[in-house]
mmCIF file with all atom_site columns, C-alpha atoms in Angstrom:
data_model
loop_
_atom_site.group_PDB
_atom_site.id
_atom_site.type_symbol
_atom_site.label_atom_id
_atom_site.label_alt_id
_atom_site.label_comp_id
_atom_site.label_asym_id
_atom_site.label_entity_id
_atom_site.label_seq_id
_atom_site.pdbx_PDB_ins_code
_atom_site.Cartn_x
_atom_site.Cartn_y
_atom_site.Cartn_z
_atom_site.occupancy
_atom_site.B_iso_or_equiv
_atom_site.pdbx_formal_charge
_atom_site.auth_seq_id
_atom_site.auth_comp_id
_atom_site.auth_asym_id
_atom_site.auth_atom_id
_atom_site.pdbx_PDB_model_num
ATOM 1   C CA . MET A 1 1   ? 27.318 43.190 37.706 1.00 40.00 ? 1   MET A CA 1
ATOM 2   C CA . LEU A 1 2   ? 30.273 40.779 37.610 1.00 43.00 ? 2   LEU A CA 1
ATOM 3   C CA . PHE A 1 3   ? 32.080 40.117 40.886 1.00 46.00 ? 3   PHE A CA 1
ATOM 4   C CA . ARG A 1 4   ? 35.617 38.761 41.085 1.00 48.00 ? 4   ARG A CA 1
ATOM 5   C CA . SER A 1 5   ? 37.279 36.742 43.837 1.00 54.00 ? 5   SER A CA 1
ATOM 6   C CA . ASN A 1 6   ? 39.581 39.682 44.532 1.00 59.00 ? 6   ASN A CA 1
ATOM 7   C CA . ASP A 1 7   ? 36.459 41.620 45.586 1.00 80.00 ? 7   ASP A CA 1
ATOM 8   C CA . ILE A 1 8   ? 36.418 39.397 48.713 1.00 91.00 ? 8   ILE A CA 1
ATOM 9   C CA . THR A 1 9   ? 38.607 39.401 51.816 1.00 93.00 ? 9   THR A CA 1
ATOM 10  C CA . VAL A 1 10  ? 38.431 36.954 54.726 1.00 96.00 ? 10  VAL A CA 1
ATOM 11  C CA . SER A 1 11  ? 40.004 37.594 58.124 1.00 96.00 ? 11  SER A CA 1
ATOM 12  C CA . SER A 1 12  ? 42.148 35.056 59.978 1.00 97.00 ? 12  SER A CA 1
ATOM 13  C CA . PRO A 1 13  ? 41.083 35.386 63.623 1.00 97.00 ? 13  PRO A CA 1
ATOM 14  C CA . THR A 1 14  ? 43.087 34.193 66.618 1.00 96.00 ? 14  THR A CA 1
ATOM 15  C CA . VAL A 1 15  ? 40.524 33.039 69.135 1.00 96.00 ? 15  VAL A CA 1
ATOM 16  C CA . ASN A 1 16  ? 40.645 31.843 72.736 1.00 94.00 ? 16  ASN A CA 1
ATOM 17  C CA . GLU A 1 17  ? 39.324 28.287 73.105 1.00 92.00 ? 17  GLU A CA 1
ATOM 18  C CA . GLY A 1 18  ? 37.070 29.567 75.896 1.00 91.00 ? 18  GLY A CA 1
ATOM 19  C CA . SER A 1 19  ? 35.214 31.788 73.415 1.00 94.00 ? 19  SER A CA 1
ATOM 20  C CA . THR A 1 20  ? 31.769 30.548 72.432 1.00 93.00 ? 20  THR A CA 1
ATOM 21  C CA . TYR A 1 21  ? 32.425 31.486 68.789 1.00 95.00 ? 21  TYR A CA 1
ATOM 22  C CA . ALA A 1 22  ? 35.127 32.025 66.237 1.00 96.00 ? 22  ALA A CA 1
ATOM 23  C CA . VAL A 1 23  ? 34.084 34.979 64.080 1.00 97.00 ? 23  VAL A CA 1
ATOM 24  C CA . PHE A 1 24  ? 35.440 35.744 60.617 1.00 97.00 ? 24  PHE A CA 1
ATOM 25  C CA . SER A 1 25  ? 35.069 39.191 59.075 1.00 96.00 ? 25  SER A CA 1
ATOM 26  C CA . VAL A 1 26  ? 34.363 38.947 55.351 1.00 96.00 ? 26  VAL A CA 1
ATOM 27  C CA . GLY A 1 27  ? 34.736 41.921 53.042 1.00 94.00 ? 27  GLY A CA 1
ATOM 28  C CA . VAL A 1 28  ? 32.229 41.589 50.206 1.00 91.00 ? 28  VAL A CA 1
ATOM 29  C CA . THR A 1 29  ? 30.504 43.877 47.766 1.00 87.00 ? 29  THR A CA 1
ATOM 30  C CA . SER A 1 30  ? 26.901 44.180 48.909 1.00 87.00 ? 30  SER A CA 1
ATOM 31  C CA . GLY A 1 31  ? 24.700 42.102 46.623 1.00 89.00 ? 31  GLY A CA 1
ATOM 32  C CA . GLN A 1 32  ? 27.342 39.479 45.859 1.00 89.00 ? 32  GLN A CA 1
ATOM 33  C CA . ASN A 1 33  ? 26.183 35.840 45.709 1.00 91.00 ? 33  ASN A CA 1
ATOM 34  C CA . ILE A 1 34  ? 28.527 33.697 47.793 1.00 93.00 ? 34  ILE A CA 1
ATOM 35  C CA . SER A 1 35  ? 28.865 30.260 49.325 1.00 95.00 ? 35  SER A CA 1
ATOM 36  C CA . LEU A 1 36  ? 30.670 29.341 52.557 1.00 96.00 ? 36  LEU A CA 1
ATOM 37  C CA . ALA A 1 37  ? 32.605 26.248 53.633 1.00 95.00 ? 37  ALA A CA 1
ATOM 38  C CA . LEU A 1 38  ? 34.549 25.250 56.747 1.00 94.00 ? 38  LEU A CA 1
ATOM 39  C CA . THR A 1 39  ? 37.588 23.007 56.406 1.00 93.00 ? 39  THR A CA 1
ATOM 40  C CA . ASN A 1 40  ? 39.564 21.135 59.041 1.00 93.00 ? 40  ASN A CA 1
ATOM 41  C CA . GLY A 1 41  ? 43.183 22.072 59.561 1.00 91.00 ? 41  GLY A CA 1
ATOM 42  C CA . SER A 1 42  ? 44.849 20.721 62.669 1.00 90.00 ? 42  SER A CA 1
ATOM 43  C CA . ALA A 1 43  ? 41.518 21.411 64.422 1.00 89.00 ? 43  ALA A CA 1
ATOM 44  C CA . ALA A 1 44  ? 38.729 18.908 63.823 1.00 86.00 ? 44  ALA A CA 1
ATOM 45  C CA . GLY A 1 45  ? 35.134 19.887 63.076 1.00 88.00 ? 45  GLY A CA 1
ATOM 46  C CA . GLY A 1 46  ? 32.090 17.969 64.251 1.00 84.00 ? 46  GLY A CA 1
ATOM 47  C CA . THR A 1 47  ? 29.150 18.411 66.580 1.00 76.00 ? 47  THR A CA 1
ATOM 48  C CA . THR A 1 48  ? 29.558 20.473 69.735 1.00 69.00 ? 48  THR A CA 1
ATOM 49  C CA . SER A 1 49  ? 28.793 17.658 72.184 1.00 69.00 ? 49  SER A CA 1
ATOM 50  C CA . PRO A 1 50  ? 32.085 15.772 72.685 1.00 70.00 ? 50  PRO A CA 1
ATOM 51  C CA . THR A 1 51  ? 34.545 17.597 74.947 1.00 72.00 ? 51  THR A CA 1
ATOM 52  C CA . ASP A 1 52  ? 37.199 14.870 74.886 1.00 76.00 ? 52  ASP A CA 1
ATOM 53  C CA . GLY A 1 53  ? 39.420 16.731 72.420 1.00 76.00 ? 53  GLY A CA 1
ATOM 54  C CA . THR A 1 54  ? 38.149 14.968 69.294 1.00 83.00 ? 54  THR A CA 1
ATOM 55  C CA . VAL A 1 55  ? 36.142 18.019 68.153 1.00 86.00 ? 55  VAL A CA 1
ATOM 56  C CA . ASP A 1 56  ? 37.342 21.630 68.249 1.00 88.00 ? 56  ASP A CA 1
ATOM 57  C CA . PHE A 1 57  ? 34.671 23.535 66.308 1.00 89.00 ? 57  PHE A CA 1
ATOM 58  C CA . ALA A 1 58  ? 31.113 22.920 65.103 1.00 87.00 ? 58  ALA A CA 1
ATOM 59  C CA . ASN A 1 59  ? 31.149 22.329 61.367 1.00 83.00 ? 59  ASN A CA 1
ATOM 60  C CA . ASN A 1 60  ? 27.353 22.038 61.390 1.00 83.00 ? 60  ASN A CA 1
ATOM 61  C CA . ALA A 1 61  ? 26.549 25.395 63.034 1.00 85.00 ? 61  ALA A CA 1
ATOM 62  C CA . LEU A 1 62  ? 27.796 28.011 60.566 1.00 93.00 ? 62  LEU A CA 1
ATOM 63  C CA . GLN A 1 63  ? 25.942 31.340 60.808 1.00 96.00 ? 63  GLN A CA 1
ATOM 64  C CA . TYR A 1 64  ? 26.288 34.725 59.135 1.00 96.00 ? 64  TYR A CA 1
ATOM 65  C CA . SER A 1 65  ? 25.216 38.288 59.873 1.00 96.00 ? 65  SER A CA 1
ATOM 66  C CA . LEU A 1 66  ? 24.471 40.962 57.280 1.00 94.00 ? 66  LEU A CA 1
ATOM 67  C CA . ASP A 1 67  ? 23.863 43.699 59.892 1.00 93.00 ? 67  ASP A CA 1
ATOM 68  C CA . ASN A 1 68  ? 26.961 43.966 62.105 1.00 92.00 ? 68  ASN A CA 1
ATOM 69  C CA . GLY A 1 69  ? 26.000 41.053 64.359 1.00 94.00 ? 69  GLY A CA 1
ATOM 70  C CA . SER A 1 70  ? 22.499 42.187 65.362 1.00 94.00 ? 70  SER A CA 1
ATOM 71  C CA . ASN A 1 71  ? 20.891 39.135 63.721 1.00 95.00 ? 71  ASN A CA 1
ATOM 72  C CA . TRP A 1 72  ? 22.410 35.764 62.799 1.00 96.00 ? 72  TRP A CA 1
ATOM 73  C CA . ILE A 1 73  ? 21.154 33.456 60.049 1.00 96.00 ? 73  ILE A CA 1
ATOM 74  C CA . SER A 1 74  ? 21.969 29.743 59.876 1.00 95.00 ? 74  SER A CA 1
ATOM 75  C CA . TYR A 1 75  ? 23.902 29.025 56.694 1.00 95.00 ? 75  TYR A CA 1
ATOM 76  C CA . THR A 1 76  ? 22.351 26.353 54.471 1.00 92.00 ? 76  THR A CA 1
ATOM 77  C CA . ALA A 1 77  ? 23.266 27.281 50.874 1.00 91.00 ? 77  ALA A CA 1
ATOM 78  C CA . ALA A 1 78  ? 24.703 30.043 48.688 1.00 90.00 ? 78  ALA A CA 1
ATOM 79  C CA . PHE A 1 79  ? 23.065 33.409 49.372 1.00 92.00 ? 79  PHE A CA 1
ATOM 80  C CA . ASN A 1 80  ? 23.008 37.031 48.298 1.00 92.00 ? 80  ASN A CA 1
ATOM 81  C CA . ALA A 1 81  ? 25.135 39.043 50.737 1.00 92.00 ? 81  ALA A CA 1
ATOM 82  C CA . THR A 1 82  ? 23.074 42.226 50.817 1.00 91.00 ? 82  THR A CA 1
ATOM 83  C CA . LEU A 1 83  ? 24.452 44.199 53.762 1.00 89.00 ? 83  LEU A CA 1
ATOM 84  C CA . THR A 1 84  ? 22.083 46.247 55.957 1.00 87.00 ? 84  THR A CA 1
ATOM 85  C CA . ASN A 1 85  ? 22.148 48.652 58.933 1.00 84.00 ? 85  ASN A CA 1
ATOM 86  C CA . GLY A 1 86  ? 25.272 50.369 57.629 1.00 84.00 ? 86  GLY A CA 1
ATOM 87  C CA . ALA A 1 87  ? 27.289 47.144 57.674 1.00 86.00 ? 87  ALA A CA 1
ATOM 88  C CA . THR A 1 88  ? 30.503 47.259 55.686 1.00 85.00 ? 88  THR A CA 1
ATOM 89  C CA . LYS A 1 89  ? 31.358 43.593 56.104 1.00 92.00 ? 89  LYS A CA 1
ATOM 90  C CA . LEU A 1 90  ? 29.731 40.212 56.489 1.00 94.00 ? 90  LEU A CA 1
ATOM 91  C CA . LEU A 1 91  ? 30.322 38.373 59.765 1.00 96.00 ? 91  LEU A CA 1
ATOM 92  C CA . VAL A 1 92  ? 30.525 34.576 59.777 1.00 97.00 ? 92  VAL A CA 1
ATOM 93  C CA . ARG A 1 93  ? 30.703 32.521 62.976 1.00 96.00 ? 93  ARG A CA 1
ATOM 94  C CA . THR A 1 94  ? 30.841 28.958 64.173 1.00 95.00 ? 94  THR A CA 1
ATOM 95  C CA . THR A 1 95  ? 30.719 27.503 67.679 1.00 92.00 ? 95  THR A CA 1
ATOM 96  C CA . LEU A 1 96  ? 33.943 26.406 69.376 1.00 92.00 ? 96  LEU A CA 1
ATOM 97  C CA . VAL A 1 97  ? 34.229 23.415 71.694 1.00 89.00 ? 97  VAL A CA 1
ATOM 98  C CA . ASN A 1 98  ? 36.113 24.168 74.905 1.00 88.00 ? 98  ASN A CA 1
ATOM 99  C CA . ASP A 1 99  ? 37.581 20.801 75.846 1.00 83.00 ? 99  ASP A CA 1
ATOM 100 C CA . SER A 1 100 ? 39.910 19.712 78.641 1.00 82.00 ? 100 SER A CA 1
ATOM 101 C CA . VAL A 1 101 ? 42.703 18.589 76.301 1.00 82.00 ? 101 VAL A CA 1
ATOM 102 C CA . PRO A 1 102 ? 45.613 21.082 76.021 1.00 81.00 ? 102 PRO A CA 1
ATOM 103 C CA . ASP A 1 103 ? 45.955 21.643 72.279 1.00 82.00 ? 103 ASP A CA 1
ATOM 104 C CA . ASN A 1 104 ? 47.310 25.107 71.475 1.00 89.00 ? 104 ASN A CA 1
ATOM 105 C CA . ASN A 1 105 ? 47.459 26.653 67.973 1.00 93.00 ? 105 ASN A CA 1
ATOM 106 C CA . GLU A 1 106 ? 44.967 24.413 66.206 1.00 94.00 ? 106 GLU A CA 1
ATOM 107 C CA . THR A 1 107 ? 43.594 25.791 62.942 1.00 96.00 ? 107 THR A CA 1
ATOM 108 C CA . PHE A 1 108 ? 40.584 25.535 60.644 1.00 95.00 ? 108 PHE A CA 1
ATOM 109 C CA . SER A 1 109 ? 39.564 27.556 57.608 1.00 97.00 ? 109 SER A CA 1
ATOM 110 C CA . LEU A 1 110 ? 36.591 29.396 56.167 1.00 97.00 ? 110 LEU A CA 1
ATOM 111 C CA . SER A 1 111 ? 36.392 29.594 52.375 1.00 96.00 ? 111 SER A CA 1
ATOM 112 C CA . VAL A 1 112 ? 34.143 32.181 50.740 1.00 96.00 ? 112 VAL A CA 1
ATOM 113 C CA . THR A 1 113 ? 33.388 31.631 47.066 1.00 93.00 ? 113 THR A CA 1
ATOM 114 C CA . PRO A 1 114 ? 31.577 34.086 44.797 1.00 91.00 ? 114 PRO A CA 1
ATOM 115 C CA . THR A 1 115 ? 29.275 32.442 42.257 1.00 88.00 ? 115 THR A CA 1
ATOM 116 C CA . GLY A 1 116 ? 31.444 31.564 39.260 1.00 87.00 ? 116 GLY A CA 1
ATOM 117 C CA . GLY A 1 117 ? 34.625 32.658 41.073 1.00 88.00 ? 117 GLY A CA 1
ATOM 118 C CA . THR A 1 118 ? 37.512 31.255 43.076 1.00 91.00 ? 118 THR A CA 1
ATOM 119 C CA . ALA A 1 119 ? 37.450 30.678 46.827 1.00 94.00 ? 119 ALA A CA 1
ATOM 120 C CA . VAL A 1 120 ? 39.125 33.136 49.197 1.00 95.00 ? 120 VAL A CA 1
ATOM 121 C CA . THR A 1 121 ? 40.165 31.621 52.536 1.00 96.00 ? 121 THR A CA 1
ATOM 122 C CA . GLY A 1 122 ? 40.827 32.815 56.073 1.00 97.00 ? 122 GLY A CA 1
ATOM 123 C CA . THR A 1 123 ? 42.312 30.590 58.769 1.00 97.00 ? 123 THR A CA 1
ATOM 124 C CA . ALA A 1 124 ? 41.256 30.671 62.415 1.00 97.00 ? 124 ALA A CA 1
ATOM 125 C CA . THR A 1 125 ? 43.797 29.763 65.086 1.00 96.00 ? 125 THR A CA 1
ATOM 126 C CA . ILE A 1 126 ? 42.425 28.406 68.361 1.00 95.00 ? 126 ILE A CA 1
ATOM 127 C CA . LYS A 1 127 ? 44.583 29.329 71.362 1.00 94.00 ? 127 LYS A CA 1
ATOM 128 C CA . ASP A 1 128 ? 44.452 27.145 74.464 1.00 90.00 ? 128 ASP A CA 1
ATOM 129 C CA . ASP A 1 129 ? 46.942 29.164 76.520 1.00 90.00 ? 129 ASP A CA 1
ATOM 130 C CA . GLY A 1 130 ? 44.733 32.002 77.766 1.00 87.00 ? 130 GLY A CA 1
ATOM 131 C CA . THR A 1 131 ? 45.437 34.275 74.786 1.00 92.00 ? 131 THR A CA 1
ATOM 132 C CA . GLY A 1 132 ? 43.337 35.019 71.709 1.00 93.00 ? 132 GLY A CA 1
ATOM 133 C CA . ASP A 1 133 ? 40.105 36.941 71.267 1.00 94.00 ? 133 ASP A CA 1
ATOM 134 C CA . ILE A 1 134 ? 36.906 36.061 73.055 1.00 94.00 ? 134 ILE A CA 1
ATOM 135 C CA . PHE A 1 135 ? 33.948 36.931 70.830 1.00 94.00 ? 135 PHE A CA 1
ATOM 136 C CA . ASN A 1 136 ? 30.628 38.301 72.075 1.00 91.00 ? 136 ASN A CA 1
ATOM 137 C CA . THR A 1 137 ? 27.382 37.078 70.505 1.00 89.00 ? 137 THR A CA 1
ATOM 138 C CA . ASP A 1 138 ? 27.314 40.144 68.206 1.00 90.00 ? 138 ASP A CA 1
ATOM 139 C CA . GLY A 1 139 ? 30.723 39.330 66.716 1.00 90.00 ? 139 GLY A CA 1
ATOM 140 C CA . THR A 1 140 ? 32.704 41.985 68.603 1.00 90.00 ? 140 THR A CA 1
ATOM 141 C CA . THR A 1 141 ? 35.535 40.956 70.894 1.00 89.00 ? 141 THR A CA 1
ATOM 142 C CA . ARG A 1 142 ? 35.658 41.667 74.593 1.00 83.00 ? 142 ARG A CA 1
ATOM 143 C CA . SER A 1 143 ? 38.526 44.051 73.931 1.00 62.00 ? 143 SER A CA 1
ATOM 144 C CA . GLU A 1 144 ? 36.381 45.945 71.364 1.00 46.00 ? 144 GLU A CA 1
ATOM 145 C CA . GLU A 1 145 ? 33.533 46.075 73.872 1.00 44.00 ? 145 GLU A CA 1
ATOM 146 C CA . HIS A 1 146 ? 35.892 47.398 76.544 1.00 38.00 ? 146 HIS A CA 1
ATOM 147 C CA . THR A 1 147 ? 37.305 50.030 74.143 1.00 35.00 ? 147 THR A CA 1
ATOM 148 C CA . SER A 1 148 ? 33.773 51.203 73.248 1.00 38.00 ? 148 SER A CA 1
ATOM 149 C CA . GLU A 1 149 ? 32.870 51.344 76.918 1.00 38.00 ? 149 GLU A CA 1
ATOM 150 C CA . LEU A 1 150 ? 35.935 53.475 77.684 1.00 30.00 ? 150 LEU A CA 1
ATOM 151 C CA . GLN A 1 151 ? 35.296 55.786 74.725 1.00 34.00 ? 151 GLN A CA 1
ATOM 152 C CA . SER A 1 152 ? 31.697 56.373 75.826 1.00 37.00 ? 152 SER A CA 1
ATOM 153 C CA . ARG A 1 153 ? 32.949 57.518 79.244 1.00 34.00 ? 153 ARG A CA 1
ATOM 154 C CA . VAL A 1 154 ? 35.149 60.251 77.745 1.00 36.00 ? 154 VAL A CA 1
#
């Protein structure tokens, strides 16, 4: 089966700098071979240890989930995105660095490339003003968790 780049979508999350992760939602056709890459924008990637404002996200800690965030796999090379557990999308996350430097609206990008195709890119915006999503370890946001909690009470 031939897959085209237009078979892929990548979200552009707005994330609170206090969130442990930035999570991208990637629409793929199950079974597609893809590769992932993070790119600096106004935000700088690096290791998660400096908190002096020189690093905003971990460019060495990319992980993906094929099962709605139940399990995370460290990304090392192109892989076959075979979705499981009823998943309809691939989740991709990287660790954010919460530093003490006020630096609102910094961006970085995730590119998803199907084998033999063209990259599709989503851009994350890191908010340092108290707004933006805070992601749970399973890739949901606190607001999604709260909505589910309220719905289960009805």
